[in-house]
Amino acid sequence: MQKIFFKSKDGQKLCGIWHIPNKLTKKAIVLAHGLTVDKDEEGIFIELAELLKKNGYAVFRFDFRGHGESEGKSIDTTITGEMADVEAAVKEVKLHEYKEIGLLGASVGGGTATLYAEKNQRRLRCFCLWNPALNFDHTFLDPITSWLKNRHKEMMNDLKTKGWTMVGSSKKVYGRKMFEEMAKFTPYKALRNISLPTVIIHGTKDKYVPYEDAKTYVKYLKNGKLITLKNGEHGFQEKVEDRKKAKQETLKFFLKYL
């Protein structure tokens, strides 16, 4: 593993980790994490990166601004900023002479990656989504899953009175602007314009991002497939078999299309 720092187009300093195979390759995969976590994605991104590396791929996982070792504070997170960070990560990979690039986004990072992929398909060969937040209304603004349903009013009141609110068990703080942008961006609509080979991997027991969204919106893709993890939780963290299947299905997808 090799740690580097690079910059987004607005000057934000970002941190990334390279996993580079021994054998020379022109193929690389970028991993974009979810909200409140970092480039490790609670460890599963490290495991995935090493698996992909063993199969000949270079892998670049990075911290969004305000997360992990990247500059900034989580309160200043915006969807626009995260899109710029994905763009910067892909450009960084291209600077290292990798010609064939795959992109994987998880949770909110999946929604952000979808918005990026819609406008930058020529830069990518294929696209993978893990439990992606494709409809920000269903996940945050008018939640239909249990994790925010119970404290939605409190969260909205915090944003109105304080300009920020805590999200998830990490106690990370996010500001009003991110939620205002969530009301404007619709990743699920962007799927209609994506012709890249795309796979969505989602668990049916996800309490954070509704599985029903994946089931509905995969039909919007021109070349898409949904892989369902029965009783799988968000991030595939609860059961060893879910972690294993998510990683193996992801590897199988990239071996076929990248």
Tab-separated table of C-alpha atoms in Angstrom:
chain	number	residue	atom	x	y	z
A	1	MET	CA	0.000	0.000	0.000
A	2	GLN	CA	1.176	3.509	-0.811
A	3	LYS	CA	-0.340	6.680	0.656
A	4	ILE	CA	-0.436	9.842	-1.451
A	5	PHE	CA	-2.008	13.294	-1.294
A	6	PHE	CA	-3.602	14.998	-4.274
A	7	LYS	CA	-5.875	17.979	-4.879
A	8	SER	CA	-9.435	18.462	-6.028
A	9	LYS	CA	-10.086	21.170	-8.619
A	10	ASP	CA	-10.994	23.692	-5.903
A	11	GLY	CA	-7.687	23.113	-4.115
A	12	GLN	CA	-8.944	20.722	-1.443
A	13	LYS	CA	-6.163	18.375	-0.311
A	14	LEU	CA	-7.263	14.747	-0.438
A	15	CYS	CA	-5.677	11.531	0.776
A	16	GLY	CA	-5.591	8.302	-1.203
A	17	ILE	CA	-4.133	4.820	-0.881
A	18	TRP	CA	-2.764	2.805	-3.803
A	19	HIS	CA	-2.827	-0.984	-3.950
A	20	ILE	CA	-0.570	-1.869	-6.891
A	21	PRO	CA	-0.063	-5.425	-8.188
A	22	ASN	CA	3.395	-6.784	-8.927
A	23	LYS	CA	2.528	-7.374	-12.560
A	24	LEU	CA	2.297	-4.295	-14.796
A	25	THR	CA	-1.288	-3.360	-15.682
A	26	LYS	CA	-3.233	-0.596	-17.382
A	27	LYS	CA	-6.379	-1.420	-15.411
A	28	ALA	CA	-7.346	0.423	-12.227
A	29	ILE	CA	-10.389	0.661	-9.971
A	30	VAL	CA	-11.392	3.696	-7.888
A	31	LEU	CA	-13.289	3.112	-4.619
A	32	ALA	CA	-15.547	5.890	-3.263
A	33	HIS	CA	-16.739	5.429	0.342
A	34	GLY	CA	-19.990	6.402	2.045
A	35	LEU	CA	-20.959	9.177	4.444
A	36	THR	CA	-19.493	9.200	8.004
A	37	VAL	CA	-16.803	6.614	7.145
A	38	ASP	CA	-13.511	6.835	5.231
A	39	LYS	CA	-11.400	5.137	2.573
A	40	ASP	CA	-11.291	1.923	4.647
A	41	GLU	CA	-15.125	1.650	4.588
A	42	GLU	CA	-14.875	-0.033	8.013
A	43	GLY	CA	-12.273	-2.438	6.645
A	44	ILE	CA	-14.147	-3.954	3.727
A	45	PHE	CA	-12.521	-1.613	1.172
A	46	ILE	CA	-9.081	-2.772	2.337
A	47	GLU	CA	-10.156	-6.394	1.899
A	48	LEU	CA	-11.692	-5.675	-1.512
A	49	ALA	CA	-8.657	-3.712	-2.700
A	50	GLU	CA	-6.319	-6.552	-1.765
A	51	LEU	CA	-8.553	-9.104	-3.499
A	52	LEU	CA	-8.652	-7.015	-6.683
A	53	LYS	CA	-4.902	-6.433	-6.489
A	54	LYS	CA	-4.280	-10.193	-6.277
A	55	ASN	CA	-6.273	-10.510	-9.485
A	56	GLY	CA	-4.112	-8.008	-11.347
A	57	TYR	CA	-5.894	-4.685	-10.811
A	58	ALA	CA	-4.437	-1.497	-9.400
A	59	VAL	CA	-6.839	-0.028	-6.828
A	60	PHE	CA	-7.102	3.555	-5.573
A	61	ARG	CA	-9.266	4.250	-2.536
A	62	PHE	CA	-9.519	7.793	-1.216
A	63	ASP	CA	-11.033	9.951	1.514
A	64	PHE	CA	-13.670	12.485	0.535
A	65	ARG	CA	-13.070	15.993	1.887
A	66	GLY	CA	-13.939	16.254	5.562
A	67	HIS	CA	-13.385	12.526	6.046
A	68	GLY	CA	-10.417	10.405	7.064
A	69	GLU	CA	-7.068	12.030	6.297
A	70	SER	CA	-8.351	14.507	3.717
A	71	GLU	CA	-8.583	18.209	4.478
A	72	GLY	CA	-11.786	19.886	5.544
A	73	LYS	CA	-14.569	19.340	8.043
A	74	SER	CA	-17.572	17.091	7.626
A	75	ILE	CA	-19.874	20.062	8.312
A	76	ASP	CA	-18.736	21.538	4.983
A	77	THR	CA	-19.513	18.385	2.987
A	78	THR	CA	-21.605	18.948	-0.140
A	79	ILE	CA	-22.685	16.709	-2.987
A	80	THR	CA	-20.972	19.097	-5.404
A	81	GLY	CA	-17.746	18.828	-3.420
A	82	GLU	CA	-17.898	15.038	-3.363
A	83	MET	CA	-18.456	14.954	-7.126
A	84	ALA	CA	-15.324	17.088	-7.532
A	85	ASP	CA	-13.418	14.650	-5.320
A	86	VAL	CA	-14.459	11.652	-7.441
A	87	GLU	CA	-13.352	13.584	-10.516
A	88	ALA	CA	-9.987	14.333	-8.881
A	89	ALA	CA	-9.491	10.679	-7.917
A	90	VAL	CA	-10.177	9.459	-11.460
A	91	LYS	CA	-7.829	12.111	-12.873
A	92	GLU	CA	-5.134	11.044	-10.402
A	93	VAL	CA	-5.466	7.470	-11.634
A	94	LYS	CA	-5.179	8.617	-15.252
A	95	LEU	CA	-2.033	10.591	-14.396
A	96	HIS	CA	-0.444	7.275	-13.435
A	97	GLU	CA	-1.036	6.016	-16.986
A	98	TYR	CA	-3.921	3.685	-16.213
A	99	LYS	CA	-6.057	3.594	-19.346
A	100	GLU	CA	-8.928	1.314	-18.347
A	101	ILE	CA	-10.763	2.469	-15.236
A	102	GLY	CA	-13.614	1.048	-13.189
A	103	LEU	CA	-15.465	2.988	-10.490
A	104	LEU	CA	-17.161	1.653	-7.359
A	105	GLY	CA	-19.284	3.826	-5.067
A	106	ALA	CA	-20.829	2.833	-1.734
A	107	SER	CA	-23.915	4.309	-0.040
A	108	VAL	CA	-23.928	8.122	-0.416
A	109	GLY	CA	-20.636	7.734	-2.276
A	110	GLY	CA	-22.619	5.575	-4.685
A	111	GLY	CA	-25.068	8.394	-5.307
A	112	THR	CA	-22.218	10.839	-5.831
A	113	ALA	CA	-20.379	8.394	-8.100
A	114	THR	CA	-23.558	7.956	-10.161
A	115	LEU	CA	-23.797	11.702	-10.743
A	116	TYR	CA	-20.141	11.698	-11.804
A	117	ALA	CA	-20.469	8.636	-14.045
A	118	GLU	CA	-23.425	10.111	-15.922
A	119	LYS	CA	-21.261	12.988	-17.176
A	120	ASN	CA	-17.959	11.114	-17.546
A	121	GLN	CA	-18.738	7.771	-19.149
A	122	ARG	CA	-15.914	8.121	-21.654
A	123	ARG	CA	-13.439	8.006	-18.740
A	124	LEU	CA	-14.812	4.721	-17.385
A	125	ARG	CA	-15.155	1.132	-18.586
A	126	CYS	CA	-17.655	-0.097	-16.009
A	127	PHE	CA	-19.451	0.924	-12.838
A	128	CYS	CA	-20.239	-0.876	-9.570
A	129	LEU	CA	-22.557	0.279	-6.776
A	130	TRP	CA	-22.786	-1.029	-3.230
A	131	ASN	CA	-26.056	-0.229	-1.403
A	132	PRO	CA	-26.180	3.124	-3.222
A	133	ALA	CA	-28.180	6.132	-2.042
A	134	LEU	CA	-29.877	6.807	-5.370
A	135	ASN	CA	-32.847	8.721	-3.978
A	136	PHE	CA	-31.768	11.211	-1.314
A	137	ASP	CA	-35.397	11.822	-0.355
A	138	HIS	CA	-35.877	8.178	0.616
A	139	THR	CA	-32.629	8.087	2.598
A	140	PHE	CA	-32.423	11.537	4.217
A	141	LEU	CA	-35.058	14.133	3.379
A	142	ASP	CA	-38.207	12.022	3.702
A	143	PRO	CA	-36.728	8.738	4.966
A	144	ILE	CA	-38.502	5.444	4.474
A	145	THR	CA	-35.921	3.353	6.351
A	146	SER	CA	-35.813	2.968	10.107
A	147	TRP	CA	-32.482	4.600	10.908
A	148	LEU	CA	-33.639	8.196	10.300
A	149	LYS	CA	-37.395	7.843	10.412
A	150	ASN	CA	-37.421	8.095	14.196
A	151	ARG	CA	-35.306	11.233	14.415
A	152	HIS	CA	-36.139	12.947	11.131
A	153	LYS	CA	-38.014	15.820	12.794
A	154	GLU	CA	-35.176	16.373	15.240
A	155	MET	CA	-32.635	16.368	12.416
A	156	MET	CA	-34.612	18.846	10.323
A	157	ASN	CA	-35.070	21.080	13.360
A	158	ASP	CA	-31.313	20.977	14.007
A	159	LEU	CA	-30.635	22.054	10.439
A	160	LYS	CA	-33.147	24.874	10.711
A	161	THR	CA	-32.020	26.224	14.085
A	162	LYS	CA	-28.305	25.340	14.212
A	163	GLY	CA	-27.387	24.847	10.566
A	164	TRP	CA	-26.007	21.361	11.211
A	165	THR	CA	-27.005	17.924	12.454
A	166	MET	CA	-25.325	14.695	13.542
A	167	VAL	CA	-25.587	11.706	11.220
A	168	GLY	CA	-25.220	8.086	12.258
A	169	SER	CA	-23.474	6.524	15.219
A	170	SER	CA	-20.178	8.190	14.291
A	171	LYS	CA	-21.571	11.510	15.581
A	172	LYS	CA	-20.158	13.248	12.512
A	173	VAL	CA	-21.708	16.649	11.889
A	174	TYR	CA	-23.086	17.688	8.492
A	175	GLY	CA	-24.290	21.123	7.459
A	176	ARG	CA	-27.422	22.552	5.901
A	177	LYS	CA	-25.890	22.972	2.448
A	178	MET	CA	-25.408	19.245	1.929
A	179	PHE	CA	-29.083	18.594	2.602
A	180	GLU	CA	-30.121	21.492	0.369
A	181	GLU	CA	-28.084	19.944	-2.441
A	182	MET	CA	-29.622	16.544	-1.762
A	183	ALA	CA	-32.975	18.123	-2.595
A	184	LYS	CA	-31.610	19.178	-5.995
A	185	PHE	CA	-29.659	16.102	-7.093
A	186	THR	CA	-31.383	12.900	-8.233
A	187	PRO	CA	-28.884	10.092	-8.876
A	188	TYR	CA	-31.652	7.650	-9.803
A	189	LYS	CA	-32.565	9.846	-12.778
A	190	ALA	CA	-28.902	9.913	-13.828
A	191	LEU	CA	-29.017	6.113	-14.176
A	192	ARG	CA	-31.197	6.505	-17.287
A	193	ASN	CA	-28.266	8.119	-19.096
A	194	ILE	CA	-25.617	5.586	-18.097
A	195	SER	CA	-24.821	2.946	-20.719
A	196	LEU	CA	-21.746	1.527	-18.970
A	197	PRO	CA	-21.916	-2.082	-17.753
A	198	THR	CA	-23.222	-1.562	-14.210
A	199	VAL	CA	-23.910	-3.805	-11.249
A	200	ILE	CA	-25.760	-2.886	-8.047
A	201	ILE	CA	-25.117	-5.056	-4.983
A	202	HIS	CA	-27.606	-4.518	-2.151
A	203	GLY	CA	-28.882	-6.343	0.923
A	204	THR	CA	-32.598	-6.773	1.571
A	205	LYS	CA	-32.301	-5.852	5.283
A	206	ASP	CA	-30.519	-2.533	4.743
A	207	LYS	CA	-31.822	-0.163	7.471
A	208	TYR	CA	-30.088	2.895	6.014
A	209	VAL	CA	-30.583	2.877	2.248
A	210	PRO	CA	-33.755	1.158	1.011
A	211	TYR	CA	-33.212	-2.034	-0.972
A	212	GLU	CA	-36.489	-1.267	-2.763
A	213	ASP	CA	-34.775	1.675	-4.468
A	214	ALA	CA	-32.119	-0.589	-5.975
A	215	LYS	CA	-34.814	-3.000	-7.142
A	216	THR	CA	-36.744	-0.174	-8.797
A	217	TYR	CA	-33.925	1.882	-10.266
A	218	VAL	CA	-31.804	-0.916	-11.720
A	219	LYS	CA	-34.464	-1.007	-14.444
A	220	TYR	CA	-33.422	2.521	-15.449
A	221	LEU	CA	-29.999	1.276	-16.549
A	222	LYS	CA	-29.341	0.364	-20.170
A	223	ASN	CA	-26.844	-2.318	-19.196
A	224	GLY	CA	-27.460	-3.008	-15.528
A	225	LYS	CA	-27.855	-5.902	-13.133
A	226	LEU	CA	-28.924	-6.189	-9.482
A	227	ILE	CA	-27.289	-8.726	-7.179
A	228	THR	CA	-29.379	-9.242	-4.055
A	229	LEU	CA	-27.914	-10.327	-0.736
A	230	LYS	CA	-30.847	-11.923	1.068
A	231	ASN	CA	-31.083	-10.516	4.611
A	232	GLY	CA	-27.893	-8.527	3.961
A	233	GLU	CA	-27.305	-5.383	6.049
A	234	HIS	CA	-25.945	-1.998	4.997
A	235	GLY	CA	-22.285	-2.203	4.028
A	236	PHE	CA	-22.330	-6.013	4.310
A	237	GLN	CA	-20.728	-5.739	7.748
A	238	GLU	CA	-22.961	-7.991	9.840
A	239	LYS	CA	-22.302	-11.417	8.348
A	240	VAL	CA	-19.075	-12.951	7.075
A	241	GLU	CA	-20.904	-14.618	4.193
A	242	ASP	CA	-22.302	-11.252	3.026
A	243	ARG	CA	-18.857	-9.638	3.054
A	244	LYS	CA	-17.473	-12.560	1.104
A	245	LYS	CA	-20.264	-12.605	-1.470
A	246	ALA	CA	-20.127	-8.828	-2.020
A	247	LYS	CA	-16.386	-8.991	-2.653
A	248	GLN	CA	-16.585	-12.074	-4.868
A	249	GLU	CA	-19.445	-10.703	-6.975
A	250	THR	CA	-17.558	-7.423	-7.352
A	251	LEU	CA	-14.427	-9.248	-8.490
A	252	LYS	CA	-16.462	-11.353	-10.925
A	253	PHE	CA	-17.982	-8.186	-12.399
A	254	PHE	CA	-14.645	-6.433	-12.908
A	255	LEU	CA	-13.043	-9.576	-14.361
A	256	LYS	CA	-15.810	-9.636	-16.962
A	257	TYR	CA	-15.922	-5.955	-17.902
A	258	LEU	CA	-12.499	-4.469	-17.094
